[in-house]
C-alpha positions as a Markdown table, in Angstrom:
| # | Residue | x | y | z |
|---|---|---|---|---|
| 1 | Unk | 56.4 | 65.5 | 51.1 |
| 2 | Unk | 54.3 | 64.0 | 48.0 |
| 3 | Unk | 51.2 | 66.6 | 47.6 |
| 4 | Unk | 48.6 | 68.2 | 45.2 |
| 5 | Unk | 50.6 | 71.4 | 45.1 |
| 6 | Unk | 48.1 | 74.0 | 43.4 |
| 7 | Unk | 50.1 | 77.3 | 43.6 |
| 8 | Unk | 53.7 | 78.1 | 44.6 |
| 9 | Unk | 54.3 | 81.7 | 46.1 |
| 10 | Unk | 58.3 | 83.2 | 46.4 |
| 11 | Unk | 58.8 | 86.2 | 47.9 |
| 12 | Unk | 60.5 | 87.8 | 50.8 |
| 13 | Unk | 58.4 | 85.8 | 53.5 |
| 14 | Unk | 60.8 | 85.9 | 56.9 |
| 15 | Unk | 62.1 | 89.2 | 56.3 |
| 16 | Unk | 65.4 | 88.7 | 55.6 |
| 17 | Unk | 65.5 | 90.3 | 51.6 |
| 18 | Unk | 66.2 | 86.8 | 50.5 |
| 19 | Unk | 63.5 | 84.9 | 48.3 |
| 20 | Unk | 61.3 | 82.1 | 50.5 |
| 21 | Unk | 58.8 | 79.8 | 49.1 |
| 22 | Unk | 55.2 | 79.3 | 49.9 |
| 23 | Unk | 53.9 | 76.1 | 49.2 |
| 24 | Unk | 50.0 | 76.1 | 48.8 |
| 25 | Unk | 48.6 | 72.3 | 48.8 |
| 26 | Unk | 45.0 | 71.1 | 48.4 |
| 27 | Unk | 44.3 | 69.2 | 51.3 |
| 28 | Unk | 46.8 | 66.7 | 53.1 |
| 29 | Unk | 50.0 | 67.4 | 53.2 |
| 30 | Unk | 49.2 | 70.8 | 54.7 |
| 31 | Unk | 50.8 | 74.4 | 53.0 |
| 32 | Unk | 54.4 | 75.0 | 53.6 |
| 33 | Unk | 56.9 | 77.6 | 54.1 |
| 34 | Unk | 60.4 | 77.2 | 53.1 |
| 35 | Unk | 62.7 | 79.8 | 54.7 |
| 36 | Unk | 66.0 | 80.9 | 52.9 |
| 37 | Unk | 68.8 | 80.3 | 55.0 |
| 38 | Unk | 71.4 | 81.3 | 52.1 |
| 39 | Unk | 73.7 | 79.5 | 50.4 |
| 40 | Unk | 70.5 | 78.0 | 48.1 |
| 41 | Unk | 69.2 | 75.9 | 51.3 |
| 42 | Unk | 66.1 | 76.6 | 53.0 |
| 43 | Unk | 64.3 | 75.2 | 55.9 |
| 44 | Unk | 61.1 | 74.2 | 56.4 |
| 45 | Unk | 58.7 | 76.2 | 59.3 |
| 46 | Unk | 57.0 | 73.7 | 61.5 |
| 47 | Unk | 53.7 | 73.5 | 63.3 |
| 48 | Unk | 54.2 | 76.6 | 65.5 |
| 49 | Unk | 53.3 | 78.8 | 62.7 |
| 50 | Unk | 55.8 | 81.4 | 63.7 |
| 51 | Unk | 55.3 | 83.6 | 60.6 |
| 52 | Unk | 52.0 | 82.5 | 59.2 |
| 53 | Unk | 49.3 | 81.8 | 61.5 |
| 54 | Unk | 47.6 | 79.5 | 59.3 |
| 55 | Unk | 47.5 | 78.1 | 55.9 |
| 56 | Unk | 44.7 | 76.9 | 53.8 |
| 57 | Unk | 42.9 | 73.4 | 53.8 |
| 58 | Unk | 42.0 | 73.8 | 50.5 |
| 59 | Unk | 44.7 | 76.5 | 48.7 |
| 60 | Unk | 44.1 | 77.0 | 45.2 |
| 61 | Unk | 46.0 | 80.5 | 45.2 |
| 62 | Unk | 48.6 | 82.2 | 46.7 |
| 63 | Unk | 49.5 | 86.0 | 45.6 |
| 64 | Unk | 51.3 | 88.9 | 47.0 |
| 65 | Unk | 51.3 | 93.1 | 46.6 |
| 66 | Unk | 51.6 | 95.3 | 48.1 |
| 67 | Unk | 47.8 | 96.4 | 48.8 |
| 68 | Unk | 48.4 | 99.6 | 50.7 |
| 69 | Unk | 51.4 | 101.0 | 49.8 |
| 70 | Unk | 53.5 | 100.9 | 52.9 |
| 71 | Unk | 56.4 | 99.3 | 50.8 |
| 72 | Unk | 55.4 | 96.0 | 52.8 |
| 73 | Unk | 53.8 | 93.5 | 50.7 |
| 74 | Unk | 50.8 | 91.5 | 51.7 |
| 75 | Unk | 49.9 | 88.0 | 50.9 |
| 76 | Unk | 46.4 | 86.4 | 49.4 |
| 77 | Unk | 45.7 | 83.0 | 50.0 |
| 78 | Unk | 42.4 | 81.5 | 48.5 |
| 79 | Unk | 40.7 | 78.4 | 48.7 |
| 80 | Unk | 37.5 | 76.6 | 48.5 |
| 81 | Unk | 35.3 | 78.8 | 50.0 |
| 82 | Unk | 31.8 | 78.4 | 49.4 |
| 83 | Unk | 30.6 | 80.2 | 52.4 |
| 84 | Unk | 28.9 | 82.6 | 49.3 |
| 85 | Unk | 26.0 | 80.1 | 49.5 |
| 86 | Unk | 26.0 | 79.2 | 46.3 |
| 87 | Unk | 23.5 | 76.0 | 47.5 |
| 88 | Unk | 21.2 | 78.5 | 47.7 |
| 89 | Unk | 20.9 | 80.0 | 44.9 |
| 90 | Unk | 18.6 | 78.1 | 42.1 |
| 91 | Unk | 20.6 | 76.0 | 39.8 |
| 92 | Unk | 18.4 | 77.7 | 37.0 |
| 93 | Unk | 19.6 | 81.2 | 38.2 |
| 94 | Unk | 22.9 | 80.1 | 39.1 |
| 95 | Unk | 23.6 | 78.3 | 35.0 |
| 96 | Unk | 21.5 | 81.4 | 33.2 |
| 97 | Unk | 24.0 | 82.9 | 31.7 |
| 98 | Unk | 25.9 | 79.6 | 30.0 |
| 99 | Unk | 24.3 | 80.6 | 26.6 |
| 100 | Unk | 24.5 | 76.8 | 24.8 |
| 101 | Unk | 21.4 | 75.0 | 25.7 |
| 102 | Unk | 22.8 | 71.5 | 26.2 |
| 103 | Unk | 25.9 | 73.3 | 28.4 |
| 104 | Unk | 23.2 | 75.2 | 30.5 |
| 105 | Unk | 21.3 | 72.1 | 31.1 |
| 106 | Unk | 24.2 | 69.5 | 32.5 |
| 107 | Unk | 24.7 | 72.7 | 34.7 |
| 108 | Unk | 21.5 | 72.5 | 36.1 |
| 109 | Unk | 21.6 | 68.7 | 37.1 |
| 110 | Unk | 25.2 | 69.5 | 38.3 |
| 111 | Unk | 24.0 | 71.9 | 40.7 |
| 112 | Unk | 20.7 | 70.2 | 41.5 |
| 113 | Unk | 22.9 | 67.3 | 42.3 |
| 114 | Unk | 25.5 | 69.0 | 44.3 |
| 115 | Unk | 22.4 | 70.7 | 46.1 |
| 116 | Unk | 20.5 | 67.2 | 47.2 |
| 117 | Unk | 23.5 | 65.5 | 48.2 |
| 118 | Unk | 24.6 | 68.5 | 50.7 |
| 119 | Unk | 21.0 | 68.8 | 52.4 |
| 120 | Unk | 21.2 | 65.5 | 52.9 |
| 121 | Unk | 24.5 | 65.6 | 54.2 |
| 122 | Unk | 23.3 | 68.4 | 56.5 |
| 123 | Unk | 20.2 | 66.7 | 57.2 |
| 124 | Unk | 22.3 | 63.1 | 57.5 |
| 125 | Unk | 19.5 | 61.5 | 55.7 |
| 126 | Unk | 19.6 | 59.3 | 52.8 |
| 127 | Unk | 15.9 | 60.1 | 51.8 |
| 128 | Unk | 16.9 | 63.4 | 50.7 |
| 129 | Unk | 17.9 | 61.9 | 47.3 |
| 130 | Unk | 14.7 | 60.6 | 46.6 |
| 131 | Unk | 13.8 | 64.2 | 44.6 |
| 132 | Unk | 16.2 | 62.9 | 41.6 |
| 133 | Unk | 14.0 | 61.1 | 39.6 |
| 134 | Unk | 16.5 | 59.4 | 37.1 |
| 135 | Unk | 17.3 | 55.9 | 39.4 |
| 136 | Unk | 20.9 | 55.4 | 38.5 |
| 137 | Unk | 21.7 | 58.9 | 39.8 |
| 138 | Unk | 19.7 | 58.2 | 42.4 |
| 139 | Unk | 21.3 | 55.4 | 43.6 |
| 140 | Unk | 24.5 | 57.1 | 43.1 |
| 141 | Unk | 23.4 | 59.7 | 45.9 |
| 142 | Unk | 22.4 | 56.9 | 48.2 |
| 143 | Unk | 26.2 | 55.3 | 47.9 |
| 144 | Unk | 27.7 | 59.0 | 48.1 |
| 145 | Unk | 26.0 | 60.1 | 51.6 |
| 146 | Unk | 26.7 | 56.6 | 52.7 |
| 147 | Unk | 30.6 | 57.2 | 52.4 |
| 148 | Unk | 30.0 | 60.7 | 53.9 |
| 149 | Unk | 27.8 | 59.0 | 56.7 |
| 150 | Unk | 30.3 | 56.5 | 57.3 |
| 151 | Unk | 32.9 | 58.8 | 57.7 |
| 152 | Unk | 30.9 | 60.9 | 60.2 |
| 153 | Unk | 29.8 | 58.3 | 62.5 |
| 154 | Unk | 33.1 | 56.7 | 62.4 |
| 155 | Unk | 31.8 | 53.7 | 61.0 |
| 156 | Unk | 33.6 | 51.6 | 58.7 |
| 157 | Unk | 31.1 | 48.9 | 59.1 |
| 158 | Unk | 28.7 | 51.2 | 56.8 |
| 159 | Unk | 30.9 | 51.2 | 53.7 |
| 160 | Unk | 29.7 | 47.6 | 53.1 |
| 161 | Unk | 26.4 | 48.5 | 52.3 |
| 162 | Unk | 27.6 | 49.7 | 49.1 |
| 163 | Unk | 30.5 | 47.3 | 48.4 |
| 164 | Unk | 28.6 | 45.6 | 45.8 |
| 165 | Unk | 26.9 | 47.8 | 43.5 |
| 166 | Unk | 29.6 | 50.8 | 44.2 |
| 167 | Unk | 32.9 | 48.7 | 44.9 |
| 168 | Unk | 34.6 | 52.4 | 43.7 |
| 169 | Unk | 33.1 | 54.4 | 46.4 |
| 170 | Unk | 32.9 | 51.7 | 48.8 |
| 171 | Unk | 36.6 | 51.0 | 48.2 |
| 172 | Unk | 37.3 | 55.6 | 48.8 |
| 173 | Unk | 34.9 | 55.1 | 51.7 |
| 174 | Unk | 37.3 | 52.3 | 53.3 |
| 175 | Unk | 40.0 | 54.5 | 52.5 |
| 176 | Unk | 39.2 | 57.2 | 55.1 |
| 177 | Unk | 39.6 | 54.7 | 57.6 |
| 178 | Unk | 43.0 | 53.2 | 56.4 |
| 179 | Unk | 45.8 | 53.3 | 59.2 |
| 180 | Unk | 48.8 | 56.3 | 59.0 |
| 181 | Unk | 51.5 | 54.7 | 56.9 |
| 182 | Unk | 54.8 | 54.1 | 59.4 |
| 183 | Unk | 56.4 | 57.8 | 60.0 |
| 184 | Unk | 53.2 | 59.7 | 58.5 |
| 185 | Unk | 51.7 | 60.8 | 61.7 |
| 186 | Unk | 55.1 | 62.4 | 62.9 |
| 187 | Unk | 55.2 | 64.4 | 59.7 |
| 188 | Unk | 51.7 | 65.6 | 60.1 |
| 189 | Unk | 52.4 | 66.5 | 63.7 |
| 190 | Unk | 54.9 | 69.0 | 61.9 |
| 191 | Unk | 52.6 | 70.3 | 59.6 |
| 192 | Unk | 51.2 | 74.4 | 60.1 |
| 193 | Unk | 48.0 | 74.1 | 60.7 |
| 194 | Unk | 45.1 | 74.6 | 58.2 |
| 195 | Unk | 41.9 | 76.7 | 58.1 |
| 196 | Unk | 38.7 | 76.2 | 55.6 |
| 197 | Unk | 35.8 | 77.8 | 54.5 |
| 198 | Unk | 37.7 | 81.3 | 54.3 |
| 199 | Unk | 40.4 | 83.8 | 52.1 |
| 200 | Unk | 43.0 | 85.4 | 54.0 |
| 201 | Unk | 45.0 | 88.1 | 53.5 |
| 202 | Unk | 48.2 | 88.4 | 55.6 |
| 203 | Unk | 49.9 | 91.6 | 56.2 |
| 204 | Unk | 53.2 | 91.8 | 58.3 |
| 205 | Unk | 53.1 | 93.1 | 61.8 |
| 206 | Unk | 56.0 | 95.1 | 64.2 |
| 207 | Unk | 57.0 | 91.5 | 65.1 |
| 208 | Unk | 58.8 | 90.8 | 61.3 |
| 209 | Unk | 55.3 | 87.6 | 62.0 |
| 210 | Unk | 51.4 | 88.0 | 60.1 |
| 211 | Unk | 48.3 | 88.7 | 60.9 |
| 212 | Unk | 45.0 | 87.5 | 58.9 |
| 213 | Unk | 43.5 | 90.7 | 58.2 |
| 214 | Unk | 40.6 | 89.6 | 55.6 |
| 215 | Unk | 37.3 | 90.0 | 57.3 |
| 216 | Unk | 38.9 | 94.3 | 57.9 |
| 217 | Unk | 39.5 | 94.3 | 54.3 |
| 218 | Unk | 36.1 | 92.3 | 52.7 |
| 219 | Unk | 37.9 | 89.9 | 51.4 |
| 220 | Unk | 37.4 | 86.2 | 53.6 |
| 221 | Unk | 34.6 | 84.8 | 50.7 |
| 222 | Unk | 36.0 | 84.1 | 47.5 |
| 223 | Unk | 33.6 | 81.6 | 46.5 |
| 224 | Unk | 35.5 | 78.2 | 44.5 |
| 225 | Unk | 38.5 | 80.1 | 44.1 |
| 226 | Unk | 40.7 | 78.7 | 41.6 |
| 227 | Unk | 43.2 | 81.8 | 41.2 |
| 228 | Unk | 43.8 | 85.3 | 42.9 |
| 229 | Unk | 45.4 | 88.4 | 41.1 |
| 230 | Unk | 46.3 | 91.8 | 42.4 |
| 231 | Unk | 46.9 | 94.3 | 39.7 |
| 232 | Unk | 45.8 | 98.0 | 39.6 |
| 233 | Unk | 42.6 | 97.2 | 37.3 |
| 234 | Unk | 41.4 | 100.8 | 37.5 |
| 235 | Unk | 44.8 | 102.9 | 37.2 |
| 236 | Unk | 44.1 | 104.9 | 40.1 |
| 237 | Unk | 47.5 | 103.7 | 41.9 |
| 238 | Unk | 45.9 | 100.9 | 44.0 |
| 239 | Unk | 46.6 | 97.3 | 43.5 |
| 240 | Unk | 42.8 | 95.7 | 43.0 |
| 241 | Unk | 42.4 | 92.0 | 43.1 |
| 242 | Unk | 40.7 | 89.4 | 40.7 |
| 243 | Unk | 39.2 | 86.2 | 41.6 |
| 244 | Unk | 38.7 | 83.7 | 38.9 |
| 245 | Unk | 36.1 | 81.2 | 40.8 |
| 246 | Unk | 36.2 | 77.5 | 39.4 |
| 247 | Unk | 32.4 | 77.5 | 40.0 |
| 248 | Unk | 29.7 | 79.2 | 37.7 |
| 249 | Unk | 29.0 | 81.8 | 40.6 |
| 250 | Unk | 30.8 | 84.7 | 39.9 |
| 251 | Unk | 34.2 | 86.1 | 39.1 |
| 252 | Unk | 35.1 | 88.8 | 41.9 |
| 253 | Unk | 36.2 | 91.8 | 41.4 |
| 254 | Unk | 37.9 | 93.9 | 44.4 |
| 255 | Unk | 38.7 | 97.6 | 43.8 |
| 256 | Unk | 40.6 | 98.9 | 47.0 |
| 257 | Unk | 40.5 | 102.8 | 48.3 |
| 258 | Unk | 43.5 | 104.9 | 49.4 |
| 259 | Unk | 43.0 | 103.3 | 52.8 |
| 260 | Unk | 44.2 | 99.8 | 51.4 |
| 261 | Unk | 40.3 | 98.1 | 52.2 |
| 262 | Unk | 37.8 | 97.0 | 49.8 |
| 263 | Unk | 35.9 | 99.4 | 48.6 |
C-alpha cells in the first residue's frame, strides 16, 4: 500500500534466521511487517499483531542491537513524541543556542506559534490567538484551530467558515471528512495497530513474540525523533543509543549499564 515510509528495518524478526522487513510509516497506512517465507516471498502480518504488539503512528526510526548482550537483538522504534513538553519550555530558552540572530528569531515565532495554537487547541478556543499581534498570522491561527475544531466536533459544516479567505485549509479541513475510497476500509481493518505519543523498545520473549519494554529501560520520550542509533558510544562493551530530534530540544543521548537499562 502507497505510504510515507520514513525508515525500513530488516533483520531476523519471526525467528526463523531468515531476513524480514519492518516497514515504519508516518501515519496512515499503518507500520508493517513482512515475514520471509523463503524462496524471496514474504507475507505480510495482519492486525493480530502476533509478533509486534504495536507499531508507531508517527515512526520516524526504526533500529536494532542487541542492547543487553543475550545474543537476541532488540528493536527501537521512535516517533513523534513530544510528551518532553517542549510547549513548555520558553521559545527564548528553547532557540538560545541557534547562534545567527535572524535564525534564532524565526525560531522564536516558530515556537511562540506552535505554542498559541496548541493551548488553544487544548483550551478549544479561538481567542487564544489573539496574543499574536501581527494580523495575517493571526488570522492564520483562527483558520488553523477551525480545521482542528472541525475535526473534533465532527463538523464539516465549520470548514466553511474559512472557505473564502483560507480555501487551502478549508479544502485539508474537508479532507478529513472525505468518504474511504472503495476497498480502503478492508485494508485498514488489516492494518497492526498503532500507538502515539511514545518510543518503544521491543525485546523478544520465550514465546519467539515482543514485549514493549521502554518505560523499564528510560527510553518511551524521544522528543521529535527524526532518527535512532545504537552504537557503543563510550567503548565500555554496551551498545548506547543516539537520538537525533527534528526539533530544537535536544539530541539524546542514552548510555546503558551492564544490566542492559538506561543509565
Amino acid at each position: 500500500m502507497p505510504a510515507e515510509t520514513l525508515s525500513i528495518l530488516i533483520a531476523d524478526i519471526a525467528g526463523s534466521d531468515l531476513p524480514d522487513i519492518f516497514v515504519g510509516n508516518d501515519f496512515e497506512p499503518s507500520d508493517e511487517i513482512y515475514v520471509n517465507s523463503g524462496s524471496k516471498k514474504f507475507a505480510k502480518t495482519g492486525r493480530s499483531g502476533d509478533i509486534i504488539p504495536q507499531g508507531g503512528l508517527t515512526t520516524m526510526s526504526i533500529t536494532s542491537a542487541d542492547i543487553d548482550n543475550d545474543l537476541e537483538p532488540e528493536i527501537y522504534l521512535a516517533q513523534k513524541n513530544m510528551t518532553n513538553a517542549i510547549r513548555d519550555i520558553d521559545p527564548k530558552t528553547l532557540c538560545g543556542e541557534i547562534a545567527n540572530i535572524r535564525e534564532r528569531a524565526g525560531c522564536e515565532q516558530y515556537q511562540f506559534l506552535v505554542s498559541v495554537r496548541q493551548e488553544g487547541e487544548r483550551e478549544r478556543n479561538l481567542r487564544a490567538c489573539d496574543v499574536i499581534i501581527d494580523m495575517r498570522l493571526r488570522y492564520g491561527c483562527y483558520a488553523l484551530l477551525v480545521k482542528r475544531m472541525a475535526a473534533i466536533n465532527n463538523a464539516p459544516d465549520q470548514c466553511d467558515i474559512i472557505k473564502k479567505s483560507w480555501p487551502i485549509i478549508a479544502t485539508e479541513c474537508l479532507a478529513f471528512f472525505a468518504p474511504l475510497r472503495k476497498g480502503k476500509q478492508a485494508l485498514i481493518s488489516a492494518q497492526m495497530t498503532s500507538k502515539a505519543g511514545v518510543n518503544m523498545l521491543y525485546k523478544r520473549n520465550r514465546n519467539g513474540s515482543y514485549d514493549d519494554v521502554a518505560e523499564g529501560a528510560g527510553l518511551t520520550d524521544g522528543g521529535w525523533s527524526w532518527n535512532a542509533k545504537f552504537g557503543d558510544l563510550d567503548n565500555d562493551g554496551w551498545q548506547d543509543l543516539f537520538i537525533a530530534a527534528g526539533d530544537p530540544s535536544v539530541q539524546n543521548y542514552h548510555p546503558f549499564s551492564c544490566t542492559g537499562t538506561q543509565e
